[in-house]
Short mmCIF file of C-alpha atoms and ligand atoms in Angstrom, two decimals:
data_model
loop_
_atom_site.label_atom_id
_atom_site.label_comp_id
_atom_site.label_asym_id
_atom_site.label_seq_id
_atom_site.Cartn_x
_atom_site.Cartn_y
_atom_site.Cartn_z
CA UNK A 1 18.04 -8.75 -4.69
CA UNK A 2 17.75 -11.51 -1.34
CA UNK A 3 14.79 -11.60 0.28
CA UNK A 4 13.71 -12.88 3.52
CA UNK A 5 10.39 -14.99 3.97
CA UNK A 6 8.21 -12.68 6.49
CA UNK A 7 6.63 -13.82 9.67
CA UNK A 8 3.23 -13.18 10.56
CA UNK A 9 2.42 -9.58 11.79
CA UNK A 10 3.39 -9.50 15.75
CA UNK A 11 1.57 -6.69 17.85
CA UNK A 12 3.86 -4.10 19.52
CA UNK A 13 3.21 -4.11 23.27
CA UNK A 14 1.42 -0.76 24.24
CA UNK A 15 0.32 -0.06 20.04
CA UNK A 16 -2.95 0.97 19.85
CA UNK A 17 -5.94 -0.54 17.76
CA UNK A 18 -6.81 1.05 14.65
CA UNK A 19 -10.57 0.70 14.87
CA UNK A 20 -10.73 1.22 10.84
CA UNK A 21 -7.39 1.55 8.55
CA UNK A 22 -8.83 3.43 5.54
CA UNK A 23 -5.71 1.39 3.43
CA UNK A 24 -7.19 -2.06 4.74
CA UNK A 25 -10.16 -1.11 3.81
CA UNK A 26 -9.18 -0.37 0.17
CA UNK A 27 -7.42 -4.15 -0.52
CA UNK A 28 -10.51 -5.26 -1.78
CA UNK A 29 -10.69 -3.00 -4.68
CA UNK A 30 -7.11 -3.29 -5.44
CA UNK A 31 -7.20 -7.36 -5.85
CA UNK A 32 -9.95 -6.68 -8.43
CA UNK A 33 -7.47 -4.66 -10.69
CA UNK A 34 -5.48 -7.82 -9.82
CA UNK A 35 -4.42 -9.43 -13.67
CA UNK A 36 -5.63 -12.77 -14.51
CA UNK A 37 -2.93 -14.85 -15.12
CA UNK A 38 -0.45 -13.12 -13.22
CA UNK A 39 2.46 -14.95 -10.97
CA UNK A 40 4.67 -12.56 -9.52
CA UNK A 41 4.48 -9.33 -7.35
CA UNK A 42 6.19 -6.80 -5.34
CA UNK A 43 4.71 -4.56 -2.61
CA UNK A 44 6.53 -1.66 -2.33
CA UNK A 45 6.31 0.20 1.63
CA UNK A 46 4.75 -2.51 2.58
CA UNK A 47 4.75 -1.57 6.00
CA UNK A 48 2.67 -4.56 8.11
CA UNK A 49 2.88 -6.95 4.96
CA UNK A 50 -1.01 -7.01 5.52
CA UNK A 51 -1.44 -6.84 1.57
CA UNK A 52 1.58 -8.94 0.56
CA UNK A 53 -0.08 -11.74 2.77
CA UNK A 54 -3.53 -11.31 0.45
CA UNK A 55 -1.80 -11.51 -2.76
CA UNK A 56 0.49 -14.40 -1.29
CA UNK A 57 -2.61 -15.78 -0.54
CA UNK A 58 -3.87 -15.61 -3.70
CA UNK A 59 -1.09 -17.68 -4.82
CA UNK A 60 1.17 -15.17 -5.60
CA UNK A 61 5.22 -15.25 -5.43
CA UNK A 62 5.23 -11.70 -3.38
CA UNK A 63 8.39 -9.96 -2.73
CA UNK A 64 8.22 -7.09 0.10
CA UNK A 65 9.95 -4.14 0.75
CA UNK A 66 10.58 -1.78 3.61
CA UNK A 67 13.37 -0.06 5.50
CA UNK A 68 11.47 0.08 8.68
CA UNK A 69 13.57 -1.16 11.49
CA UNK A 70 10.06 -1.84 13.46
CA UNK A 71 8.60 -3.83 10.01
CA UNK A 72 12.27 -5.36 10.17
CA UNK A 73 11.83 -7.07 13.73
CA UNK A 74 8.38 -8.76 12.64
CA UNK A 75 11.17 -10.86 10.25
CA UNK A 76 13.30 -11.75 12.74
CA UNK A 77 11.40 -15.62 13.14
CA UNK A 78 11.30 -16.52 9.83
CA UNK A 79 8.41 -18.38 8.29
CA UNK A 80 6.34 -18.57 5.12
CA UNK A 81 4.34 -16.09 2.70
CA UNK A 82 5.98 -13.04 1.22
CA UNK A 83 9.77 -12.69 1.21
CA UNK A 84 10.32 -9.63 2.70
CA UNK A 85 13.53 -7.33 2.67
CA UNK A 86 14.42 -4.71 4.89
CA UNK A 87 15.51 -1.83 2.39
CA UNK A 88 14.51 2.18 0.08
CA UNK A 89 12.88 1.41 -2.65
CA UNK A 90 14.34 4.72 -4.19
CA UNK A 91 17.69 3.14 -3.95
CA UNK A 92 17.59 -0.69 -4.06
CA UNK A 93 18.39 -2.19 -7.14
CA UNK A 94 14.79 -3.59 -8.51
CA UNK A 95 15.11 -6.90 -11.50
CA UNK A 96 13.94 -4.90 -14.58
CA UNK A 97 11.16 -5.85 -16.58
CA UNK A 98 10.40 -8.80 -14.01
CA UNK A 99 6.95 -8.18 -11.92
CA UNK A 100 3.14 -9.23 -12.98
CA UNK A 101 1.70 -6.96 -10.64
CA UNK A 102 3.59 -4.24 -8.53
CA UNK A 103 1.74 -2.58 -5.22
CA UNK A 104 2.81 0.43 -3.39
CA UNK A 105 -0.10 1.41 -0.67
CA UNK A 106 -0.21 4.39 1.57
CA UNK A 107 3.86 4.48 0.95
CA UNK A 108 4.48 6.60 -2.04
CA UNK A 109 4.19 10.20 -0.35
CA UNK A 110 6.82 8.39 1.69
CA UNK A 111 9.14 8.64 -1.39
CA UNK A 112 9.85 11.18 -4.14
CA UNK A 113 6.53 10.69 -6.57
CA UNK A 114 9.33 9.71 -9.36
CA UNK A 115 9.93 6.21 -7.54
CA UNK A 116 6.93 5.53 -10.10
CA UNK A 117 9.16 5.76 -12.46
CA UNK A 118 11.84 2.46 -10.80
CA UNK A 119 8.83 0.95 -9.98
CA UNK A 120 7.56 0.80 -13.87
CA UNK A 121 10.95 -0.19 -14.86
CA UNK A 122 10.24 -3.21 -12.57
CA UNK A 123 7.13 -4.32 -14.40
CA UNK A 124 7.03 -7.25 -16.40
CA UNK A 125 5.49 -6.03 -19.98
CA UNK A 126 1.61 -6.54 -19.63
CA UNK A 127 1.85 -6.01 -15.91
CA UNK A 128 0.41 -3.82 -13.63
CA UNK A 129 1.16 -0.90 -11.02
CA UNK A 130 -1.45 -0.58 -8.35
CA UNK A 131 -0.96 3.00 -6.04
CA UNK A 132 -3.17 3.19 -2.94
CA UNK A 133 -1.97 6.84 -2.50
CA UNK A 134 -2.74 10.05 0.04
CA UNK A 135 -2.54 13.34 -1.25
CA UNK A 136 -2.75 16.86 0.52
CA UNK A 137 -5.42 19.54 0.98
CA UNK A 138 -8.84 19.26 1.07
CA UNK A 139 -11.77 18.04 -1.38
CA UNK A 140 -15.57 18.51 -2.07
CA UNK A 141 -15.53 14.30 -0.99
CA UNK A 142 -14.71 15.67 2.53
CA UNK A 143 -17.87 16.62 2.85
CA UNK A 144 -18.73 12.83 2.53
CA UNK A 145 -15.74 11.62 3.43
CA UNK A 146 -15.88 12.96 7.30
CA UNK A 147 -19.33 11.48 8.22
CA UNK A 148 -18.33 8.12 6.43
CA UNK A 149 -15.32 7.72 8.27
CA UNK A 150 -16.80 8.52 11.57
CA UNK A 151 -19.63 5.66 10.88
CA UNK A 152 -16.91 3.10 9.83
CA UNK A 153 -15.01 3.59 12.58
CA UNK A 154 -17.91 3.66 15.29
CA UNK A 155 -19.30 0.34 13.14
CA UNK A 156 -15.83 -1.70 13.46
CA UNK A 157 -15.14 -0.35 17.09
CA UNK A 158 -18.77 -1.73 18.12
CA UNK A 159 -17.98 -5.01 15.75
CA UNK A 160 -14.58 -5.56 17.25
CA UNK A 161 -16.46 -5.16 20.89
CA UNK A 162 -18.90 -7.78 20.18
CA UNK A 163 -16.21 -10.28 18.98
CA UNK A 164 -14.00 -9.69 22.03
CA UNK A 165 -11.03 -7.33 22.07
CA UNK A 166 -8.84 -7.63 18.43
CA UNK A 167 -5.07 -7.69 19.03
CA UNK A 168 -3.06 -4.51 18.15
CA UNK A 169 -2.09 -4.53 14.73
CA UNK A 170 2.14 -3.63 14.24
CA UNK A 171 2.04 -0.54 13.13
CA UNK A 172 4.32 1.52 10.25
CA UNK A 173 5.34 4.74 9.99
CA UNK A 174 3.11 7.33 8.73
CA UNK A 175 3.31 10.60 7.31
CA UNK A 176 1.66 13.34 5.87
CA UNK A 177 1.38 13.69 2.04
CA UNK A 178 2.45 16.85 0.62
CA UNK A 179 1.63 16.70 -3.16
CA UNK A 180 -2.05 17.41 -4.05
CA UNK A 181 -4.42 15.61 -6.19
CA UNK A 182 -3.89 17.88 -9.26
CA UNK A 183 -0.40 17.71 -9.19
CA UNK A 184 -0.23 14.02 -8.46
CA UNK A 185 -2.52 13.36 -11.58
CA UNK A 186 0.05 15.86 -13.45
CA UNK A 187 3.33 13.76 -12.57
CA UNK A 188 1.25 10.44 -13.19
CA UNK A 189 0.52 11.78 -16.60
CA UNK A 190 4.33 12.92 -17.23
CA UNK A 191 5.88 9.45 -16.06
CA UNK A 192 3.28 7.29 -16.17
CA UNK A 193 1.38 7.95 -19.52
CA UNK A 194 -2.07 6.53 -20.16
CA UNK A 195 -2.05 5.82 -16.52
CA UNK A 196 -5.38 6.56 -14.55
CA UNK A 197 -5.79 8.40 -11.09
CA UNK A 198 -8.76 7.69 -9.15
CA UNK A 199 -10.52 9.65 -6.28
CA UNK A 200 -11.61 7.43 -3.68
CA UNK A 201 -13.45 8.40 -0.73
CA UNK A 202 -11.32 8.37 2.41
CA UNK A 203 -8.26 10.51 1.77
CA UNK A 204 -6.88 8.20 -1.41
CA UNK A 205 -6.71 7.44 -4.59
CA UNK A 206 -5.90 4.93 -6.75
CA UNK A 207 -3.22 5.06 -9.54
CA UNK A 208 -3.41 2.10 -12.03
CA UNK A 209 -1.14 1.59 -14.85
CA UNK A 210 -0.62 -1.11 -17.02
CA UNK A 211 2.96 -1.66 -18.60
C1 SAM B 301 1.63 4.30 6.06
S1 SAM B 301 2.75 2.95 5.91
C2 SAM B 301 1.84 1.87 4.83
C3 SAM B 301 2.25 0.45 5.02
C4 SAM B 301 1.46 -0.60 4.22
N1 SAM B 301 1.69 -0.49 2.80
C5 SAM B 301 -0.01 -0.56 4.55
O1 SAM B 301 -0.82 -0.43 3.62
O2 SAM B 301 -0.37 -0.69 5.73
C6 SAM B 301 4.04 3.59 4.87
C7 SAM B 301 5.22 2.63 4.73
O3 SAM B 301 6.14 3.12 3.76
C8 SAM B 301 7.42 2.74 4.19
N2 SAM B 301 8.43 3.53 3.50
C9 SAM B 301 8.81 4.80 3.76
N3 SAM B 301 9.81 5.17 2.96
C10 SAM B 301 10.08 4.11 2.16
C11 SAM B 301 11.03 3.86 1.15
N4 SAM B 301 11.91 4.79 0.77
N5 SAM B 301 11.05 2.64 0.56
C12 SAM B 301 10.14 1.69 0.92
N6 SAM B 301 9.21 1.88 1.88
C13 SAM B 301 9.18 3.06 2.50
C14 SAM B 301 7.37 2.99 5.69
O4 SAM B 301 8.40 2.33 6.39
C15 SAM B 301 5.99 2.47 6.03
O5 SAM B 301 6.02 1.11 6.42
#
């Protein structure tokens, strides 16, 4: 598998600002379930390479994946950090038992939920699969989860206001999830045993399993 080495993020003229990404705002908790010792990784949908630039920061080797043409012309000046390829993860061939850490955020209801399943055949034994994932339908943590979000994203917009305007961030494709939380935590337990699925607040959760 070739990768390419991805530019920095570009804006794209006439995007607007997300005052508060509810995946950014989750890359914290996923580079604590980061392994020590670990050298290689591959995002998986990595859409604006925000993450892969983190863990390349970190000091990782990162290897990034997505077939989005717009994600695709953010490579076109080539420069340092991830490698990034233009390509399905449910169809690209993936090195077997080769990857430290493996991340897949706000991309897997993109994808049949059995790309989990390629993706763990990708990890390097002691490694670790990290999934930032949506799921549908409503929960009790709405309740919470609609006032939060509204104070986040007031907070940032006023923050972003103060420090002068914030450029555009590129922006991926989105789409609704479809599976809900039950039967997400069903197929993790099926393909992924001993696996763990965790609700978080703002429409996610977070799948960890270590090879
Ligand atoms: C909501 S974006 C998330 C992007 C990024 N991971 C983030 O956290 O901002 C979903 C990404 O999944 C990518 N995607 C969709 N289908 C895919 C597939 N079959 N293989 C790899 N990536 C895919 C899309 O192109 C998009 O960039």
């Amino acid at each position: 598998m070739t990768f390419l080495h991805m530019p920095p993020t570009r804006p794209v003229p006439g995007s607007r600002p997300i005052p508060f990404d509810h995946n950014d705002h989750y890359h914290r908790l996923l580079l604590r379930h980061l392994p020590s010792g670990g050298r290689t990784t591959f995002d998986a949908g990595c859409g604006t390479d925000r993450f892969a630039r983190r863990l390349a920061g970190r000091g990782y080797e990162v290897d990034a994946l997505d077939p989005s043409p717009q994600v695709a012309a953010a490579a076109e000046s080539i420069g340092g950090g991830p490698r990034y390829r233009r390509a399905d993860v449910t169809t690209t061939d993936l090195p077997r038992g080769h990857y430290d850490v493996i991340t897949c955020l706000a991309s897997l209801h993109h994808m049949p939920f059995a790309t989990v399943t390629r993706l763990r055949e990708a990890l390097a034994p002691g490694g670790v699969l990290l999934v930032l994932g949506c799921y549908a339908g409503i929960t009790r943590w709405d309740l919470v989860a609609v006032p939060a979000n509204a104070v986040a994203r007031a907070a940032v917009h006023v923050s972003e206001r103060l420090r002068g305007a914030a450029p555009p961030p590129l922006q991926a494709p989105v789409r609704q999830p479809d599976m809900s939380l039950t039967d997400i935590r069903t197929e993790a337990t099926r393909l992924l045993p001993g696996s763990q699925v965790r609700q978080l607040l703002f429409w996610r959760y977070l799948l960890t399993y270590n090879a």
